[in-house]
Amino acid sequence: MTVQTERPPSGPADVHKDSSGSRGPTPRAASRIGALAPYLLLLPACAASVLLLGWPLLKDALLSFQNLNMAQLIQHVTEWNGIDNYTEVLGSEDFWRVTLRSILFTAVNVVLTMVLGALVGLLLARLGRRMRFTLLIGLVLAWAMPVVAATTVYQWLFAQRFGVVNWVLDKLGWHSMADYSWTSHQMSTFFVVTLLIVWMSIPFVAINLYAATTTIPAELYEAASLDGAGAWKSFATVTFPFLRPFLYATTFLEVIWIFKAFVQVYTFNQGGPDRLTEILPVYAYIEGVGNQHYGMGAAIALLTILILLGLTAYYLRIVLKQEKEEEAGL
């Protein structure tokens, strides 16, 4: 009599049979797949970023080590000059002046955008359905308008001879503004550009914060009112803690977007008058394309990216430090 022993199932060790007899991954394999799933989902976006951003960034880095102007382009000659472009840029007073101007410009715009956008977002949360819908339409239209089109509209509004703003100021009794040139002075040009950028940035902040307010449980406000908390106390203890992560993320995005606001500044007045309103992206474009010093422009562009990375890293460090202190306090 022959005794037959049970043979182990063939196949990988991570496969087992469930109660119905069908094969499936073991719990260990399933946990491994679950751990890899977020990275697999991020892989297409990372690949697209490397392809669309990484390669141009690499080309810009290589170009920054070359002496490239119109003569080299015509002759198809590659002339490497090492770090001469960086040495010349970092040793220039104009670069540091433009850098300081860019940081101050970004700070002013971000503060105005976040304050006004937060107020509009809180207003949306308190309005009725019809008024909220009307305001949301206006915000979306302002946010969706193309940047060049919005800049052109502001050029018409603040035109010297036939601008609506000068006409209104003249009718209100400010007759010296009837023929005022907003693009002939540094501060007036920055005023209009700041007004344009803030106007276009408020909708994103307002809608983002309004969406955040809809996630706050109503029971928390009821508990705060039972404890005798007023409107300000409820905002400080209930609303603001929920909105803090959204404020951090939105501020981070606004710093990036406003720091590289090339289109508004260049389209409005090409960095004038006398290059007094240039920020780093405009400065890189004028030096590189305008003056045909392409290697110099590439070096300025790469330094702009490094400065922006430094600013965002400093901001994230402050945010993480505050969060740790809040967790320690709890």
Short mmCIF file of C-alpha atoms in Angstrom, two decimals:
data_model
loop_
_atom_site.label_atom_id
_atom_site.label_comp_id
_atom_site.label_asym_id
_atom_site.label_seq_id
_atom_site.Cartn_x
_atom_site.Cartn_y
_atom_site.Cartn_z
CA MET A 1 0.00 0.00 0.00
CA THR A 2 1.40 3.33 -1.08
CA VAL A 3 1.16 6.28 1.29
CA GLN A 4 0.82 9.63 -0.42
CA THR A 5 2.03 12.70 1.42
CA GLU A 6 0.47 16.12 0.92
CA ARG A 7 2.55 18.24 -1.40
CA PRO A 8 3.11 21.94 -0.54
CA PRO A 9 1.45 24.43 -2.89
CA SER A 10 3.59 25.49 -5.79
CA GLY A 11 4.29 29.13 -6.40
CA PRO A 12 5.80 32.00 -4.44
CA ALA A 13 5.93 31.81 -0.67
CA ASP A 14 3.88 34.98 -0.32
CA VAL A 15 0.79 33.27 -1.83
CA HIS A 16 -1.72 31.51 0.39
CA LYS A 17 -5.23 30.14 0.12
CA ASP A 18 -8.13 31.81 1.84
CA SER A 19 -11.23 30.11 3.21
CA SER A 20 -12.75 29.80 -0.29
CA GLY A 21 -9.66 28.10 -1.65
CA SER A 22 -8.53 30.97 -3.89
CA ARG A 23 -4.96 32.13 -3.75
CA GLY A 24 -3.94 35.63 -2.65
CA PRO A 25 -0.98 37.51 -1.18
CA THR A 26 0.09 36.86 2.37
CA PRO A 27 -0.45 39.61 4.98
CA ARG A 28 3.26 40.42 4.78
CA ALA A 29 3.13 40.90 1.02
CA ALA A 30 -0.08 42.90 1.29
CA SER A 31 1.50 45.25 3.84
CA ARG A 32 4.54 45.62 1.58
CA ILE A 33 2.32 46.54 -1.37
CA GLY A 34 0.37 48.97 0.80
CA ALA A 35 3.59 50.67 1.88
CA LEU A 36 4.72 51.07 -1.73
CA ALA A 37 1.36 52.27 -3.03
CA PRO A 38 1.85 56.01 -2.21
CA TYR A 39 5.22 56.03 -3.95
CA LEU A 40 3.81 54.26 -6.99
CA LEU A 41 1.02 56.84 -7.20
CA LEU A 42 3.57 59.66 -7.00
CA LEU A 43 5.82 58.11 -9.62
CA PRO A 44 4.03 59.54 -12.73
CA ALA A 45 4.03 63.07 -11.28
CA CYS A 46 7.70 62.79 -10.30
CA ALA A 47 8.62 61.47 -13.74
CA ALA A 48 6.78 64.33 -15.44
CA SER A 49 8.48 66.85 -13.13
CA VAL A 50 11.92 65.44 -13.89
CA LEU A 51 11.20 65.48 -17.61
CA LEU A 52 9.62 68.93 -17.83
CA LEU A 53 11.59 70.73 -15.09
CA GLY A 54 14.71 68.73 -14.37
CA TRP A 55 16.07 68.70 -17.92
CA PRO A 56 15.60 72.48 -18.51
CA LEU A 57 17.15 73.12 -15.10
CA LEU A 58 20.16 71.00 -16.06
CA LYS A 59 20.51 72.86 -19.37
CA ASP A 60 20.32 76.18 -17.53
CA ALA A 61 23.02 75.03 -15.10
CA LEU A 62 25.31 74.04 -17.98
CA LEU A 63 24.60 77.32 -19.77
CA SER A 64 25.54 79.30 -16.66
CA PHE A 65 29.14 78.06 -17.01
CA GLN A 66 29.45 79.30 -20.59
CA ASN A 67 30.25 82.60 -22.25
CA LEU A 68 27.35 82.65 -24.68
CA ASN A 69 26.27 85.65 -26.70
CA MET A 70 25.06 86.27 -30.25
CA ALA A 71 28.52 85.65 -31.76
CA GLN A 72 28.78 82.19 -30.18
CA LEU A 73 25.25 81.36 -31.29
CA ILE A 74 25.94 82.29 -34.91
CA GLN A 75 29.25 80.40 -34.99
CA HIS A 76 27.84 77.42 -33.03
CA VAL A 77 30.75 77.67 -30.61
CA THR A 78 30.65 76.50 -27.00
CA GLU A 79 32.97 78.62 -24.87
CA TRP A 80 33.26 77.48 -21.26
CA ASN A 81 34.32 80.11 -18.74
CA GLY A 82 33.98 78.25 -15.43
CA ILE A 83 32.50 80.29 -12.61
CA ASP A 84 33.20 83.67 -14.19
CA ASN A 85 29.48 84.38 -14.63
CA TYR A 86 28.77 83.68 -10.96
CA THR A 87 31.77 85.72 -9.87
CA GLU A 88 30.62 88.69 -11.90
CA VAL A 89 27.00 88.42 -10.74
CA LEU A 90 27.81 87.99 -7.04
CA GLY A 91 30.28 90.85 -7.21
CA SER A 92 27.75 93.21 -8.75
CA GLU A 93 25.92 95.71 -6.56
CA ASP A 94 22.96 95.60 -8.94
CA PHE A 95 22.36 91.92 -8.19
CA TRP A 96 22.20 92.42 -4.43
CA ARG A 97 20.06 95.54 -4.84
CA VAL A 98 17.59 93.62 -6.99
CA THR A 99 17.66 90.69 -4.56
CA LEU A 100 16.74 92.91 -1.61
CA ARG A 101 14.06 94.58 -3.70
CA SER A 102 12.64 91.17 -4.66
CA ILE A 103 12.46 90.01 -1.04
CA LEU A 104 10.74 93.20 0.13
CA PHE A 105 8.37 93.09 -2.85
CA THR A 106 7.46 89.48 -2.06
CA ALA A 107 6.98 90.16 1.66
CA VAL A 108 4.64 93.12 1.09
CA ASN A 109 2.54 91.25 -1.48
CA VAL A 110 2.31 88.06 0.59
CA VAL A 111 1.24 89.93 3.74
CA LEU A 112 -1.42 91.93 1.90
CA THR A 113 -2.67 88.88 0.02
CA MET A 114 -2.92 86.68 3.10
CA VAL A 115 -4.61 89.31 5.29
CA LEU A 116 -7.16 90.43 2.70
CA GLY A 117 -7.70 86.91 1.38
CA ALA A 118 -8.31 85.57 4.89
CA LEU A 119 -10.83 88.32 5.59
CA VAL A 120 -12.68 87.60 2.35
CA GLY A 121 -12.64 83.87 3.12
CA LEU A 122 -14.15 84.44 6.55
CA LEU A 123 -16.73 86.75 4.95
CA LEU A 124 -17.73 83.98 2.54
CA ALA A 125 -18.37 81.68 5.50
CA ARG A 126 -20.84 84.18 7.00
CA LEU A 127 -22.72 85.27 3.90
CA GLY A 128 -26.00 83.82 2.73
CA ARG A 129 -26.16 81.40 -0.15
CA ARG A 130 -27.00 83.96 -2.86
CA MET A 131 -24.45 86.54 -1.79
CA ARG A 132 -21.81 83.83 -1.34
CA PHE A 133 -22.50 82.49 -4.83
CA THR A 134 -22.27 85.99 -6.33
CA LEU A 135 -18.99 86.74 -4.56
CA LEU A 136 -17.54 83.37 -5.53
CA ILE A 137 -18.31 84.07 -9.20
CA GLY A 138 -16.46 87.39 -8.97
CA LEU A 139 -13.49 85.76 -7.25
CA VAL A 140 -13.26 82.94 -9.78
CA LEU A 141 -13.42 85.38 -12.70
CA ALA A 142 -10.63 87.48 -11.21
CA TRP A 143 -8.51 84.41 -10.54
CA ALA A 144 -9.13 82.81 -13.95
CA MET A 145 -8.27 85.91 -15.99
CA PRO A 146 -5.01 85.43 -17.93
CA VAL A 147 -2.11 87.36 -16.41
CA VAL A 148 -1.27 89.29 -19.57
CA ALA A 149 -4.92 90.26 -20.06
CA ALA A 150 -5.23 91.43 -16.45
CA THR A 151 -2.00 93.44 -16.76
CA THR A 152 -3.29 95.07 -19.95
CA VAL A 153 -6.50 96.06 -18.19
CA TYR A 154 -4.50 97.69 -15.40
CA GLN A 155 -2.41 99.53 -17.97
CA TRP A 156 -5.61 100.98 -19.38
CA LEU A 157 -6.97 101.85 -15.95
CA PHE A 158 -3.79 103.69 -14.94
CA ALA A 159 -3.00 105.23 -18.34
CA GLN A 160 -1.70 108.79 -18.19
CA ARG A 161 -4.10 110.53 -20.57
CA PHE A 162 -7.23 108.42 -20.83
CA GLY A 163 -6.98 106.24 -17.72
CA VAL A 164 -10.09 105.73 -15.61
CA VAL A 165 -8.19 106.16 -12.34
CA ASN A 166 -6.79 109.57 -13.25
CA TRP A 167 -10.21 110.68 -14.50
CA VAL A 168 -11.92 109.63 -11.25
CA LEU A 169 -9.25 111.30 -9.10
CA ASP A 170 -9.61 114.49 -11.13
CA LYS A 171 -13.39 114.47 -10.70
CA LEU A 172 -12.97 113.97 -6.95
CA GLY A 173 -10.95 117.21 -6.76
CA TRP A 174 -7.44 115.83 -6.98
CA HIS A 175 -6.68 117.82 -10.13
CA SER A 176 -2.92 117.22 -10.00
CA MET A 177 -3.62 113.57 -10.85
CA ALA A 178 -5.45 114.39 -14.09
CA ASP A 179 -2.32 113.80 -16.19
CA TYR A 180 -0.24 111.74 -13.77
CA SER A 181 2.11 109.09 -15.18
CA TRP A 182 2.01 106.03 -12.93
CA THR A 183 4.93 104.42 -14.79
CA SER A 184 7.37 107.29 -14.41
CA HIS A 185 8.17 106.68 -10.72
CA GLN A 186 9.41 103.63 -8.88
CA MET A 187 6.90 103.66 -6.02
CA SER A 188 3.87 104.40 -8.20
CA THR A 189 4.80 101.57 -10.55
CA PHE A 190 5.25 99.19 -7.64
CA PHE A 191 1.91 100.38 -6.23
CA VAL A 192 0.04 99.42 -9.39
CA VAL A 193 1.87 96.11 -9.79
CA THR A 194 1.21 95.25 -6.14
CA LEU A 195 -2.45 96.11 -6.58
CA LEU A 196 -2.61 93.83 -9.61
CA ILE A 197 -0.86 90.90 -7.92
CA VAL A 198 -2.92 91.14 -4.73
CA TRP A 199 -6.14 91.42 -6.75
CA MET A 200 -5.27 88.25 -8.67
CA SER A 201 -4.05 86.34 -5.59
CA ILE A 202 -6.89 87.04 -3.16
CA PRO A 203 -9.37 84.60 -4.80
CA PHE A 204 -7.10 81.58 -4.25
CA VAL A 205 -6.55 82.41 -0.59
CA ALA A 206 -10.21 83.30 0.06
CA ILE A 207 -11.68 80.19 -1.58
CA ASN A 208 -9.08 77.97 0.06
CA LEU A 209 -9.83 79.32 3.53
CA TYR A 210 -13.57 79.24 2.96
CA ALA A 211 -13.29 75.57 2.05
CA ALA A 212 -11.29 75.05 5.25
CA THR A 213 -14.02 76.64 7.37
CA THR A 214 -16.54 74.10 6.05
CA THR A 215 -14.52 71.30 7.72
CA ILE A 216 -14.90 72.77 11.22
CA PRO A 217 -17.53 70.82 13.22
CA ALA A 218 -20.47 72.98 14.32
CA GLU A 219 -20.42 71.24 17.73
CA LEU A 220 -17.20 73.04 18.61
CA TYR A 221 -18.85 76.43 18.16
CA GLU A 222 -21.81 75.28 20.23
CA ALA A 223 -19.50 74.13 23.02
CA ALA A 224 -17.60 77.42 22.88
CA SER A 225 -20.85 79.43 23.13
CA LEU A 226 -21.98 77.35 26.10
CA ASP A 227 -18.69 78.22 27.78
CA GLY A 228 -19.51 81.91 27.28
CA ALA A 229 -17.06 82.55 24.45
CA GLY A 230 -17.80 85.54 22.23
CA ALA A 231 -17.08 85.94 18.53
CA TRP A 232 -13.39 86.74 18.99
CA LYS A 233 -12.88 83.98 21.55
CA SER A 234 -14.56 81.44 19.28
CA PHE A 235 -12.32 82.51 16.41
CA ALA A 236 -9.15 82.25 18.54
CA THR A 237 -9.98 78.87 20.10
CA VAL A 238 -11.94 77.11 17.35
CA THR A 239 -11.59 78.71 13.91
CA PHE A 240 -7.93 79.70 13.88
CA PRO A 241 -6.51 76.33 15.08
CA PHE A 242 -8.36 74.59 12.24
CA LEU A 243 -7.26 77.18 9.69
CA ARG A 244 -3.60 77.23 10.74
CA PRO A 245 -2.45 74.34 8.47
CA PHE A 246 -4.26 75.90 5.51
CA LEU A 247 -2.67 79.28 6.25
CA TYR A 248 0.78 77.72 6.38
CA ALA A 249 0.34 75.88 3.07
CA THR A 250 -1.25 78.86 1.32
CA THR A 251 1.46 81.24 2.51
CA PHE A 252 4.11 78.83 1.26
CA LEU A 253 2.52 78.77 -2.20
CA GLU A 254 2.06 82.54 -2.31
CA VAL A 255 5.74 83.13 -1.48
CA ILE A 256 6.74 80.97 -4.46
CA TRP A 257 4.23 82.49 -6.88
CA ILE A 258 4.84 86.12 -5.98
CA PHE A 259 8.63 85.82 -5.85
CA LYS A 260 8.62 84.72 -9.49
CA ALA A 261 6.00 87.25 -10.67
CA PHE A 262 7.75 87.95 -13.95
CA VAL A 263 4.76 88.59 -16.22
CA GLN A 264 3.10 91.33 -14.18
CA VAL A 265 6.27 93.35 -13.61
CA TYR A 266 7.70 93.00 -17.10
CA THR A 267 4.43 93.44 -19.01
CA PHE A 268 3.41 96.52 -17.06
CA ASN A 269 6.60 98.57 -17.46
CA GLN A 270 9.48 96.24 -18.47
CA GLY A 271 11.12 96.78 -15.07
CA GLY A 272 11.21 100.56 -15.50
CA PRO A 273 11.59 103.39 -14.97
CA ASP A 274 15.37 103.14 -15.31
CA ARG A 275 15.26 99.47 -14.21
CA LEU A 276 14.14 100.53 -10.72
CA THR A 277 11.30 98.00 -10.51
CA GLU A 278 13.22 94.94 -11.66
CA ILE A 279 12.88 91.84 -9.53
CA LEU A 280 15.14 88.82 -9.96
CA PRO A 281 13.19 87.03 -12.74
CA VAL A 282 12.97 90.27 -14.75
CA TYR A 283 16.62 91.04 -14.04
CA ALA A 284 17.65 87.59 -15.32
CA TYR A 285 15.57 88.00 -18.48
CA ILE A 286 16.89 91.48 -19.30
CA GLU A 287 20.50 90.52 -18.68
CA GLY A 288 20.19 87.23 -20.53
CA VAL A 289 17.84 87.88 -23.46
CA GLY A 290 17.71 91.67 -23.59
CA ASN A 291 21.46 92.22 -23.39
CA GLN A 292 22.25 88.88 -25.10
CA HIS A 293 24.42 87.67 -22.22
CA TYR A 294 22.78 84.26 -22.08
CA GLY A 295 25.29 82.66 -19.74
CA MET A 296 24.95 85.58 -17.35
CA GLY A 297 21.16 85.35 -17.46
CA ALA A 298 21.32 81.60 -16.78
CA ALA A 299 23.56 82.19 -13.75
CA ILE A 300 21.13 84.81 -12.37
CA ALA A 301 18.20 82.44 -12.94
CA LEU A 302 19.95 79.61 -11.08
CA LEU A 303 20.86 81.93 -8.21
CA THR A 304 17.20 83.03 -8.11
CA ILE A 305 16.13 79.43 -7.66
CA LEU A 306 18.66 78.93 -4.86
CA ILE A 307 17.48 82.09 -3.08
CA LEU A 308 13.86 80.96 -3.38
CA LEU A 309 14.76 77.54 -2.01
CA GLY A 310 16.55 79.22 0.90
CA LEU A 311 13.55 81.42 1.69
CA THR A 312 11.10 78.53 1.56
CA ALA A 313 13.39 76.33 3.67
CA TYR A 314 13.62 79.08 6.28
CA TYR A 315 9.84 79.48 6.26
CA LEU A 316 9.25 75.73 6.62
CA ARG A 317 11.76 75.61 9.47
CA ILE A 318 9.81 78.31 11.33
CA VAL A 319 6.52 76.49 10.72
CA LEU A 320 7.86 73.14 11.95
CA LYS A 321 9.38 74.80 15.01
CA GLN A 322 6.07 76.42 15.91
CA GLU A 323 4.24 73.14 15.48
CA LYS A 324 6.69 71.36 17.77
CA GLU A 325 6.30 74.07 20.40
CA GLU A 326 2.52 73.79 20.18
CA GLU A 327 2.67 70.01 20.54
CA ALA A 328 5.00 70.36 23.52
CA GLY A 329 2.62 72.86 25.08
CA LEU A 330 -0.26 70.43 24.73
#
